[in-house]
Tab-separated table of C-alpha atoms in Angstrom:
chain	number	residue	atom	x	y	z
A	612	MET	CA	-92.153	53.469	68.792
A	613	ARG	CA	-89.355	54.896	67.832
A	614	LYS	CA	-89.835	57.786	65.362
A	615	TRP	CA	-87.172	60.193	62.597
A	616	PHE	CA	-86.005	63.358	62.881
A	617	PHE	CA	-84.737	65.137	59.690
A	618	VAL	CA	-82.717	68.452	59.466
A	619	LYS	CA	-83.146	70.461	56.718
A	620	LYS	CA	-78.890	71.273	56.626
A	621	ARG	CA	-78.959	75.781	56.053
A	622	ARG	CA	-76.501	76.400	52.567
A	623	ILE	CA	-73.551	79.681	53.647
A	624	TYR	CA	-72.673	81.489	50.576
A	625	GLN	CA	-69.576	83.595	50.696
A	626	LYS	CA	-68.350	86.116	48.805
A	627	LYS	CA	-65.245	85.971	46.995
A	628	SER	CA	-62.790	88.587	48.552
A	629	LYS	CA	-61.451	91.107	45.514
A	630	PRO	CA	-58.081	92.910	45.752
A	631	MET	CA	-58.993	96.394	47.527
A	632	PHE	CA	-56.771	98.394	45.007
A	633	LYS	CA	-55.914	97.591	41.243
A	634	ARG	CA	-52.065	97.409	40.542
A	635	LYS	CA	-51.130	100.404	37.931
A	636	THR	CA	-49.271	99.273	34.756
A	637	SER	CA	-46.640	101.588	33.011
A	638	PRO	CA	-46.444	102.379	29.392
A	639	VAL	CA	-42.843	100.967	29.137
A	640	ARG	CA	-43.459	98.125	30.929
A	641	VAL	CA	-46.181	97.240	28.601
A	642	VAL	CA	-43.523	97.405	25.698
A	643	ILE	CA	-40.579	95.269	28.199
A	644	ASN	CA	-42.863	92.736	28.160
A	645	ALA	CA	-43.486	92.128	25.162
A	646	VAL	CA	-40.402	92.621	23.513
A	647	LEU	CA	-39.765	89.698	26.010
A	648	VAL	CA	-42.603	87.620	24.559
A	649	ILE	CA	-41.440	87.679	21.327
A	650	ALA	CA	-37.727	87.100	22.162
A	651	LEU	CA	-38.693	84.050	24.152
A	652	LEU	CA	-40.922	83.318	20.578
A	653	LEU	CA	-37.911	83.586	18.375
A	654	GLY	CA	-36.012	81.610	20.561
A	655	ILE	CA	-38.301	78.999	20.482
A	656	ALA	CA	-38.718	78.815	16.850
A	657	PHE	CA	-34.546	78.819	16.610
A	658	LEU	CA	-34.637	75.819	19.069
A	659	GLY	CA	-37.622	73.732	17.246
A	660	TYR	CA	-35.928	75.002	13.309
A	661	SER	CA	-32.357	73.903	14.545
A	662	VAL	CA	-33.411	70.756	16.392
A	663	GLY	CA	-35.852	69.620	14.053
A	664	LYS	CA	-34.499	69.447	10.336
A	665	PRO	CA	-32.164	67.324	11.796
A	666	ILE	CA	-34.557	64.657	12.596
A	667	VAL	CA	-36.573	65.692	9.558
A	668	GLU	CA	-33.293	65.333	7.444
A	669	PHE	CA	-32.489	61.213	9.075
A	670	LEU	CA	-36.172	60.451	8.951
A	671	GLY	CA	-36.490	61.199	5.410
A	672	SER	CA	-33.735	59.793	4.283
A	673	ARG	CA	-34.643	56.450	6.398
A	674	GLN	CA	-37.060	56.666	3.716
A	675	GLU	CA	-36.021	56.793	0.864
A	676	HIS	CA	-33.152	54.722	1.848
A	677	SER	CA	-36.368	52.393	2.970
A	678	GLN	CA	-37.819	52.373	-0.417
A	679	SER	CA	-35.164	52.629	-2.420
A	680	GLY	CA	-33.520	49.339	-1.054
A	681	GLY	CA	-29.792	50.469	-1.419
A	682	GLU	CA	-26.872	49.351	0.679
A	683	ASN	CA	-26.810	50.443	3.983
A	684	THR	CA	-24.618	53.634	3.485
A	685	PRO	CA	-22.961	55.475	6.810
A	686	LEU	CA	-25.124	57.788	8.482
A	687	PRO	CA	-22.333	61.230	8.786
A	688	ALA	CA	-20.576	61.784	12.492
A	689	GLU	CA	-22.365	64.162	13.050
A	690	THR	CA	-25.909	62.267	12.925
A	691	ALA	CA	-24.828	58.773	14.467
A	692	ALA	CA	-27.914	57.666	16.376
A	693	PRO	CA	-26.864	56.574	19.625
A	694	THR	CA	-25.162	52.969	19.970
A	695	VAL	CA	-27.448	51.138	22.103
A	696	THR	CA	-26.536	47.678	24.546
A	697	GLU	CA	-29.794	45.664	24.907
A	698	PRO	CA	-29.428	43.422	27.509
A	699	PRO	CA	-28.009	39.344	26.385
A	700	VAL	CA	-30.851	37.180	25.356
A	701	ASN	CA	-30.298	34.054	26.475
A	702	GLU	CA	-31.187	31.831	23.902
A	703	PRO	CA	-28.900	28.668	21.584
A	704	GLU	CA	-25.757	29.421	19.933
A	705	PRO	CA	-26.213	27.884	16.558
A	706	GLU	CA	-24.562	24.932	16.515
A	707	GLU	CA	-21.080	25.710	13.769
A	708	THR	CA	-21.618	23.255	10.836
A	709	GLU	CA	-18.139	22.806	9.391
A	710	GLU	CA	-18.051	22.459	5.649
A	711	ALA	CA	-16.423	19.444	4.674
A	712	PRO	CA	-13.093	18.878	3.222
A	713	HIS	CA	-13.311	18.706	-1.030
A	714	GLU	CA	-11.783	15.945	-1.394
A	715	ALA	CA	-9.952	14.541	-4.251
A	716	GLU	CA	-12.049	11.362	-5.312
A	717	PRO	CA	-9.843	8.447	-5.289
A	718	GLU	CA	-7.713	7.185	-8.054
A	719	PRO	CA	-9.223	3.395	-9.362
A	720	GLU	CA	-7.858	0.325	-7.865
A	721	GLN	CA	-5.484	-1.458	-9.370
A	722	ASN	CA	-5.342	-4.931	-9.917
A	723	VAL	CA	-3.044	-5.813	-7.813
A	724	GLY	CA	-2.997	-9.219	-10.981
A	725	LYS	CA	-3.115	-12.686	-8.728
A	726	GLY	CA	0.473	-15.519	-9.121
A	727	ILE	CA	3.505	-14.980	-10.961
A	728	LEU	CA	4.117	-16.983	-14.444
A	729	ASN	CA	6.630	-18.652	-15.453
A	730	VAL	CA	7.865	-17.979	-18.502
A	731	VAL	CA	9.985	-20.489	-19.889
A	732	ILE	CA	12.101	-19.626	-23.551
A	733	PRO	CA	12.815	-22.407	-25.959
A	734	THR	CA	15.192	-23.002	-27.997
A	735	GLY	CA	15.251	-19.456	-30.818
A	736	GLY	CA	12.191	-18.363	-28.590
A	737	GLY	CA	13.697	-14.466	-28.305
A	738	ILE	CA	11.636	-11.377	-28.475
A	739	ASP	CA	8.845	-12.080	-29.649
A	740	TYR	CA	7.952	-16.162	-28.244
A	741	LEU	CA	8.369	-13.295	-24.525
A	742	ARG	CA	5.643	-10.586	-26.047
A	743	THR	CA	2.607	-13.461	-26.127
A	744	ARG	CA	3.493	-14.408	-22.836
A	745	VAL	CA	3.491	-11.472	-21.307
A	746	GLU	CA	1.163	-10.102	-23.208
A	747	ALA	CA	-1.447	-14.214	-22.271
A	748	ALA	CA	-0.177	-12.877	-18.652
A	749	LYS	CA	-1.290	-9.717	-18.503
A	750	VAL	CA	-5.467	-11.148	-19.903
A	751	SER	CA	-5.439	-14.012	-17.388
A	752	GLY	CA	-4.403	-10.806	-14.422
A	753	TYR	CA	-0.814	-12.313	-13.246
A	754	TYR	CA	0.761	-10.260	-11.137
A	755	GLY	CA	4.436	-10.743	-12.292
A	756	VAL	CA	6.657	-13.124	-15.947
A	757	SER	CA	8.904	-14.553	-13.899
A	758	VAL	CA	11.329	-15.574	-16.792
A	759	GLU	CA	13.389	-19.183	-16.827
A	760	LEU	CA	16.968	-16.795	-18.555
A	761	LEU	CA	19.717	-19.785	-17.082
A	762	ALA	CA	17.580	-22.983	-18.609
A	763	SER	CA	18.243	-26.540	-16.900
A	764	GLY	CA	21.047	-27.614	-18.605
A	765	GLY	CA	23.266	-24.601	-18.657
A	766	SER	CA	21.583	-22.735	-21.664
A	767	VAL	CA	21.747	-19.023	-21.209
A	768	LYS	CA	18.742	-17.138	-22.332
A	769	PHE	CA	20.183	-13.323	-22.775
A	770	SER	CA	23.026	-11.218	-24.025
A	771	SER	CA	25.499	-11.701	-22.293
A	772	ALA	CA	28.918	-10.141	-21.851
A	773	ASN	CA	30.504	-12.975	-19.900
A	774	GLU	CA	33.469	-15.034	-20.760
A	775	LEU	CA	32.967	-17.955	-19.800
A	776	ALA	CA	29.197	-18.136	-21.315
A	777	ASN	CA	30.096	-16.990	-24.654
A	778	SER	CA	33.824	-18.880	-24.085
A	779	ALA	CA	31.569	-22.037	-23.595
A	780	HIS	CA	28.784	-21.038	-26.428
A	781	ALA	CA	26.526	-20.965	-23.060
A	782	ILE	CA	25.030	-18.669	-24.986
A	783	ALA	CA	20.940	-19.625	-26.648
A	784	THR	CA	20.241	-18.964	-30.195
A	785	ASN	CA	18.118	-15.497	-30.796
A	786	PRO	CA	19.325	-14.191	-26.553
A	787	LEU	CA	16.976	-12.015	-25.039
A	788	ASP	CA	18.354	-8.156	-23.987
A	789	LEU	CA	17.349	-7.748	-20.538
A	790	SER	CA	16.672	-4.643	-20.526
A	791	GLU	CA	14.119	-5.394	-23.146
A	792	ALA	CA	13.011	-8.283	-21.789
A	793	ALA	CA	12.381	-6.205	-18.371
A	794	LYS	CA	11.209	-3.077	-19.729
A	795	LEU	CA	8.916	-6.214	-21.533
A	796	ILE	CA	7.420	-7.279	-18.313
A	797	LYS	CA	7.225	-3.729	-16.793
A	798	ASP	CA	5.357	-1.941	-19.537
A	799	ALA	CA	2.808	-4.313	-19.229
A	800	GLY	CA	2.024	-3.376	-16.017
A	801	LEU	CA	3.628	-7.522	-14.055
A	802	ALA	CA	6.630	-7.300	-12.587
A	803	PRO	CA	9.454	-9.077	-13.869
A	804	TYR	CA	10.951	-12.003	-12.396
A	805	ALA	CA	13.720	-14.213	-13.340
A	806	ARG	CA	14.411	-18.454	-12.039
A	807	VAL	CA	18.294	-19.359	-12.751
A	808	SER	CA	19.091	-23.060	-12.834
A	809	ALA	CA	22.137	-22.974	-10.423
A	810	LEU	CA	23.769	-25.767	-10.169
A	811	THR	CA	22.689	-28.052	-13.776
A	812	ASP	CA	24.981	-26.700	-16.072
A	813	HIS	CA	25.959	-29.416	-18.079
A	814	ILE	CA	27.186	-26.356	-21.134
A	815	VAL	CA	30.046	-24.469	-18.810
A	816	SER	CA	31.132	-27.270	-16.649
A	817	TRP	CA	33.515	-28.822	-18.864
A	818	ASP	CA	35.880	-26.263	-18.310
A	819	LYS	CA	37.227	-28.090	-15.386
A	820	SER	CA	37.861	-24.486	-13.241
A	821	VAL	CA	34.110	-25.289	-12.241
A	822	CYS	CA	33.008	-29.268	-12.757
A	823	TYR	CA	33.167	-31.619	-10.035
A	824	LEU	CA	37.132	-33.190	-10.274
A	825	PHE	CA	37.402	-37.363	-8.965
A	826	GLU	CA	39.532	-36.183	-5.712
A	827	ASN	CA	43.161	-36.115	-6.387
A	828	SER	CA	43.357	-35.602	-10.330
A	829	THR	CA	42.739	-33.257	-12.616
A	830	SER	CA	39.772	-35.826	-14.545
A	831	THR	CA	35.920	-34.382	-15.127
A	832	TRP	CA	32.844	-36.570	-12.602
A	833	LEU	CA	30.217	-37.576	-15.153
A	834	ASP	CA	27.307	-38.501	-14.321
A	835	ASN	CA	27.218	-41.183	-17.086
A	836	GLU	CA	29.042	-42.840	-19.126
A	837	VAL	CA	29.878	-40.362	-22.189
A	838	SER	CA	28.337	-42.895	-24.838
A	839	LYS	CA	24.849	-43.170	-23.039
A	840	GLY	CA	25.574	-39.221	-22.808
A	841	GLY	CA	26.786	-38.918	-19.886
A	842	LYS	CA	27.507	-34.750	-18.222
A	843	PRO	CA	29.993	-32.880	-16.215
A	844	TRP	CA	27.734	-30.455	-13.194
A	845	MET	CA	28.429	-27.504	-12.096
A	846	SER	CA	30.221	-27.920	-8.408
A	847	ALA	CA	29.198	-26.100	-5.197
A	848	PHE	CA	31.861	-25.847	-3.946
A	849	SER	CA	33.915	-24.307	-6.879
A	850	GLU	CA	34.957	-20.558	-6.463
A	851	ALA	CA	35.771	-20.004	-10.721
A	852	ALA	CA	31.648	-21.788	-10.836
A	853	ARG	CA	30.231	-19.537	-8.229
A	854	ASP	CA	31.521	-16.509	-10.153
A	855	TYR	CA	29.892	-17.626	-13.051
A	856	VAL	CA	26.284	-17.511	-11.680
A	857	SER	CA	26.431	-14.744	-9.296
A	858	GLY	CA	27.814	-13.398	-12.013
A	859	LEU	CA	24.310	-13.964	-14.013
A	860	VAL	CA	22.483	-12.642	-11.541
A	861	GLY	CA	24.635	-9.393	-11.477
A	862	GLU	CA	24.179	-8.875	-15.250
A	863	ILE	CA	19.788	-9.961	-14.093
A	864	THR	CA	19.222	-8.380	-11.790
A	865	ALA	CA	21.138	-4.381	-13.031
A	866	ALA	CA	18.701	-4.599	-15.820
A	867	GLY	CA	15.761	-3.741	-14.871
A	868	PHE	CA	14.352	-7.299	-12.464
A	869	GLU	CA	12.930	-7.257	-9.239
A	870	GLY	CA	13.470	-11.264	-8.664
A	871	ILE	CA	15.651	-14.104	-8.443
A	872	ILE	CA	14.444	-17.423	-8.217
A	873	ALA	CA	17.415	-19.776	-7.655
A	874	GLY	CA	16.994	-23.361	-8.203
A	875	GLU	CA	18.759	-26.697	-8.061
A	876	LEU	CA	20.535	-25.796	-5.514
A	877	GLU	CA	21.603	-29.192	-4.876
A	878	PHE	CA	23.898	-31.727	-5.624
A	879	PRO	CA	23.699	-34.197	-9.019
A	880	PRO	CA	22.722	-37.645	-7.718
A	881	PHE	CA	26.091	-39.745	-7.347
A	882	ARG	CA	25.812	-42.919	-6.626
A	883	ASN	CA	27.582	-44.416	-3.833
A	884	SER	CA	31.136	-45.654	-5.953
A	885	ASP	CA	30.521	-42.285	-7.957
A	886	LEU	CA	30.678	-40.674	-4.258
A	887	ASN	CA	34.557	-42.201	-3.571
A	888	TYR	CA	35.403	-41.013	-6.316
A	889	VAL	CA	35.277	-37.480	-6.394
A	890	GLY	CA	35.536	-37.569	-2.662
A	891	ALA	CA	35.236	-35.463	1.166
A	892	SER	CA	34.015	-32.390	-0.465
A	893	VAL	CA	31.298	-34.343	-0.995
A	894	LYS	CA	30.874	-37.523	1.452
A	895	SER	CA	31.012	-35.399	4.035
A	896	ALA	CA	28.512	-34.839	6.091
A	897	GLU	CA	28.242	-31.280	6.211
A	898	ARG	CA	28.429	-30.596	2.171
A	899	TYR	CA	25.240	-29.087	2.837
A	900	LYS	CA	26.964	-25.991	3.462
A	901	GLY	CA	28.477	-25.762	0.280
A	902	LEU	CA	24.915	-25.209	-1.512
A	903	VAL	CA	24.700	-22.121	0.894
A	904	GLU	CA	26.733	-20.701	0.275
A	905	PHE	CA	26.637	-20.804	-3.238
A	906	SER	CA	22.757	-19.360	-2.871
A	907	ASN	CA	23.962	-16.798	-0.353
A	908	ARG	CA	27.121	-15.289	-3.298
A	909	LEU	CA	23.311	-15.621	-5.616
A	910	GLN	CA	22.223	-13.069	-3.126
A	911	THR	CA	24.678	-10.611	-3.154
A	912	ALA	CA	25.098	-10.562	-6.232
A	913	ALA	CA	20.976	-10.302	-6.492
A	914	GLY	CA	21.807	-6.647	-4.584
A	915	GLU	CA	19.811	-4.754	-1.422
A	916	ASN	CA	16.900	-3.871	-4.222
A	917	ALA	CA	16.110	-7.147	-5.701
A	918	ALA	CA	13.902	-10.001	-3.809
A	919	TYR	CA	15.940	-13.553	-3.277
A	920	ALA	CA	14.321	-16.838	-2.530
A	921	VAL	CA	15.219	-20.370	-2.469
A	922	GLU	CA	12.750	-23.413	-5.088
A	923	VAL	CA	12.897	-26.655	-3.673
A	924	ASP	CA	10.525	-29.795	-4.726
A	925	ALA	CA	8.004	-30.229	-2.120
A	926	GLN	CA	8.368	-34.061	-2.186
A	927	ASP	CA	12.288	-34.024	-1.518
A	928	ILE	CA	11.233	-31.522	1.716
A	929	VAL	CA	8.902	-34.350	2.695
A	930	ALA	CA	11.594	-36.661	2.378
A	931	GLY	CA	13.581	-34.690	4.219
A	932	ARG	CA	16.829	-34.777	1.222
A	933	ALA	CA	16.835	-31.527	1.065
A	934	GLU	CA	20.061	-30.896	2.022
A	935	ILE	CA	19.857	-26.084	0.806
A	936	LEU	CA	16.866	-26.234	4.186
A	937	ARG	CA	19.513	-28.267	6.415
A	938	ASN	CA	19.973	-26.008	8.092
A	939	PRO	CA	17.972	-22.503	7.600
A	940	SER	CA	19.875	-20.349	10.670
A	941	LEU	CA	22.635	-19.917	7.874
A	942	LEU	CA	20.406	-19.540	4.389
A	943	ASN	CA	20.927	-15.770	4.325
A	944	ALA	CA	17.635	-16.141	1.926
A	945	LYS	CA	14.185	-16.562	3.992
A	946	THR	CA	11.469	-17.456	1.157
A	947	VAL	CA	11.501	-20.866	-0.182
A	948	TYR	CA	9.181	-21.823	-3.554
A	949	VAL	CA	7.896	-25.163	-2.443
A	950	ARG	CA	7.143	-26.766	-6.144
A	951	TYR	CA	4.162	-29.384	-5.679
A	952	ASP	CA	4.332	-31.648	-8.863
A	953	SER	CA	1.669	-34.142	-8.065
A	954	ALA	CA	3.357	-36.517	-10.849
A	955	ALA	CA	6.845	-36.326	-9.474
A	956	VAL	CA	5.254	-37.229	-5.992
A	957	GLY	CA	3.892	-40.378	-7.275
A	958	LEU	CA	1.813	-41.865	-4.480
A	959	ARG	CA	4.711	-42.764	-1.885
A	960	ILE	CA	7.712	-41.058	-0.290
A	961	VAL	CA	10.160	-42.691	1.107
A	962	LYS	CA	12.032	-40.923	3.870
A	963	THR	CA	15.338	-40.902	4.831
A	964	ASP	CA	15.130	-42.278	8.057
A	965	GLU	CA	12.672	-45.172	5.683
A	966	THR	CA	9.522	-44.163	6.588
A	967	GLU	CA	7.087	-44.287	3.865
A	968	VAL	CA	4.208	-41.957	3.997
A	969	SER	CA	1.405	-43.068	1.278
A	970	TYR	CA	-1.257	-41.376	-0.656
A	971	SER	CA	-2.630	-43.879	-2.684
A	972	GLY	CA	-6.687	-42.741	-2.426
A	973	LEU	CA	-6.295	-39.297	-2.514
A	974	SER	CA	-8.213	-37.156	-4.084
A	975	GLU	CA	-5.438	-34.702	-6.298
A	976	ALA	CA	-6.857	-31.616	-3.236
A	977	ASP	CA	-6.710	-34.315	-0.911
A	978	LYS	CA	-3.133	-35.418	-1.969
A	979	LEU	CA	-2.259	-31.250	-2.302
A	980	THR	CA	-3.621	-30.609	1.400
A	981	VAL	CA	-1.909	-32.975	3.127
A	982	VAL	CA	2.145	-32.418	1.052
A	983	MET	CA	1.657	-28.798	1.950
A	984	LYS	CA	0.332	-29.606	5.562
A	985	SER	CA	3.128	-31.925	5.819
A	986	VAL	CA	5.752	-29.443	4.307
A	987	ASN	CA	4.745	-26.373	6.949
A	988	GLU	CA	4.919	-28.929	9.180
A	989	ALA	CA	9.412	-29.943	7.902
A	990	LEU	CA	9.711	-25.787	8.777
A	991	ALA	CA	7.059	-25.641	11.437
A	992	ASN	CA	10.927	-23.516	13.098
A	993	SER	CA	13.777	-22.410	10.452
A	994	GLY	CA	12.066	-18.719	9.983
A	995	LEU	CA	10.826	-19.066	6.404
A	996	THR	CA	8.093	-18.503	4.500
A	997	VAL	CA	7.002	-20.395	2.424
A	998	ILE	CA	5.254	-19.811	-1.321
A	999	PRO	CA	3.689	-22.812	-3.403
A	1000	ALA	CA	4.702	-22.431	-7.117
A	1001	VAL	CA	2.520	-25.048	-8.863
A	1002	ASN	CA	2.244	-27.005	-12.409
A	1003	ASP	CA	-1.144	-25.870	-12.957
A	1004	GLU	CA	-3.286	-23.182	-12.417
A	1005	ALA	CA	-6.476	-24.548	-11.111
A	1006	LEU	CA	-4.615	-25.167	-7.930
A	1007	ARG	CA	-4.218	-21.408	-7.319
A	1008	GLU	CA	-7.651	-20.926	-5.143
A	1009	GLN	CA	-7.247	-24.192	-2.759
A	1010	LEU	CA	-3.641	-23.054	-2.150
A	1011	VAL	CA	-5.327	-19.457	-0.867
A	1012	GLY	CA	-7.875	-21.852	0.688
A	1013	MET	CA	-5.365	-22.693	2.308
A	1014	GLY	CA	-4.235	-19.252	2.937
A	1015	TYR	CA	-0.853	-18.570	1.215
A	1016	ASP	CA	-0.382	-15.396	-1.015
A	1017	GLU	CA	-1.918	-15.537	-4.804
A	1018	LYS	CA	0.200	-13.084	-6.192
A	1019	LEU	CA	2.701	-15.211	-5.525
A	1020	ILE	CA	2.228	-18.407	-6.226
A	1021	ILE	CA	4.823	-18.793	-9.104
A	1022	VAL	CA	2.685	-21.336	-12.620
A	1023	TYR	CA	5.131	-23.095	-13.925
């Protein structure tokens, strides 16, 4: 068995050594050391004052600024704090929001109107009658008003400077002042149109320079015996007739009317015997060119700033009797108003090729649809724009449903 023995360590104490000789300090050395200590203390005090005062003033001014809430006054140059540049922090930049530009409030849309109301001035009517019709058109929401200024039969419904119209007493009683009439319509917010019956004149046509004459004669052709009320007609081939009507059209558009609708561009209802009397001009297969040339003269007189259209009866187009449309490529007008009157169309139409179209058993709505479809088929390759002209305002809705522009539909 092992035994454990403990040995007690022995502590050894060593005395600190002291210098053998003690240095003796001189009085002069003591004085110098004291002066140096005092100088050192003064230097430290001066340095502390120089550096510490601006810091104390800066801290004091910042404290006063924060307490007073004053504006950020820039620091003096000698006391400006050093600029500290911090590393960029990858924080998402706020999306720039552009202030929406202030848009002016849109002006209320003006009512463009629906249709053109045709106005026939009665005998002795004048500006007062036109005013009542214009007001009615405005209340009913029409787009424009068409005034019949050269009426069927040849009556001129306005004061004209035309010498022939005045000498033949074609100026109506209480005629309109053209400028006043156009302004009246415009002031009502409506578009002013004018309708002229081109070749139905029975007043000025008593002048032999503008009417149909017997061939190789100076005798005037009449549509019947004088005792039975026979009347002369304006000749489509007469240069004087073209000058007369185009002169009236020029006056109308110069006064401010924006559109001309030329109706009755057709020959009189000649009988076979009449054709022989009048002669080659009306028996020719190309006599339609006289109508086309007459229309083109009217369009030229209307001017570039006025719309121009011809008007043709629907039954004449369906039957193939509309000679003004025989060769549309020669016609300068590119708009044709198709006048639809159910009574005038009747229950059947006999075409020039002797075939027949029957509308028997159709409702009025179906009849209108069938007739206008036939019109569009007849003019499909003509390049003409077809616009209906009807005698019943109630038909407008159906025509719009068929694709026609309601704004320009004429209502008689």
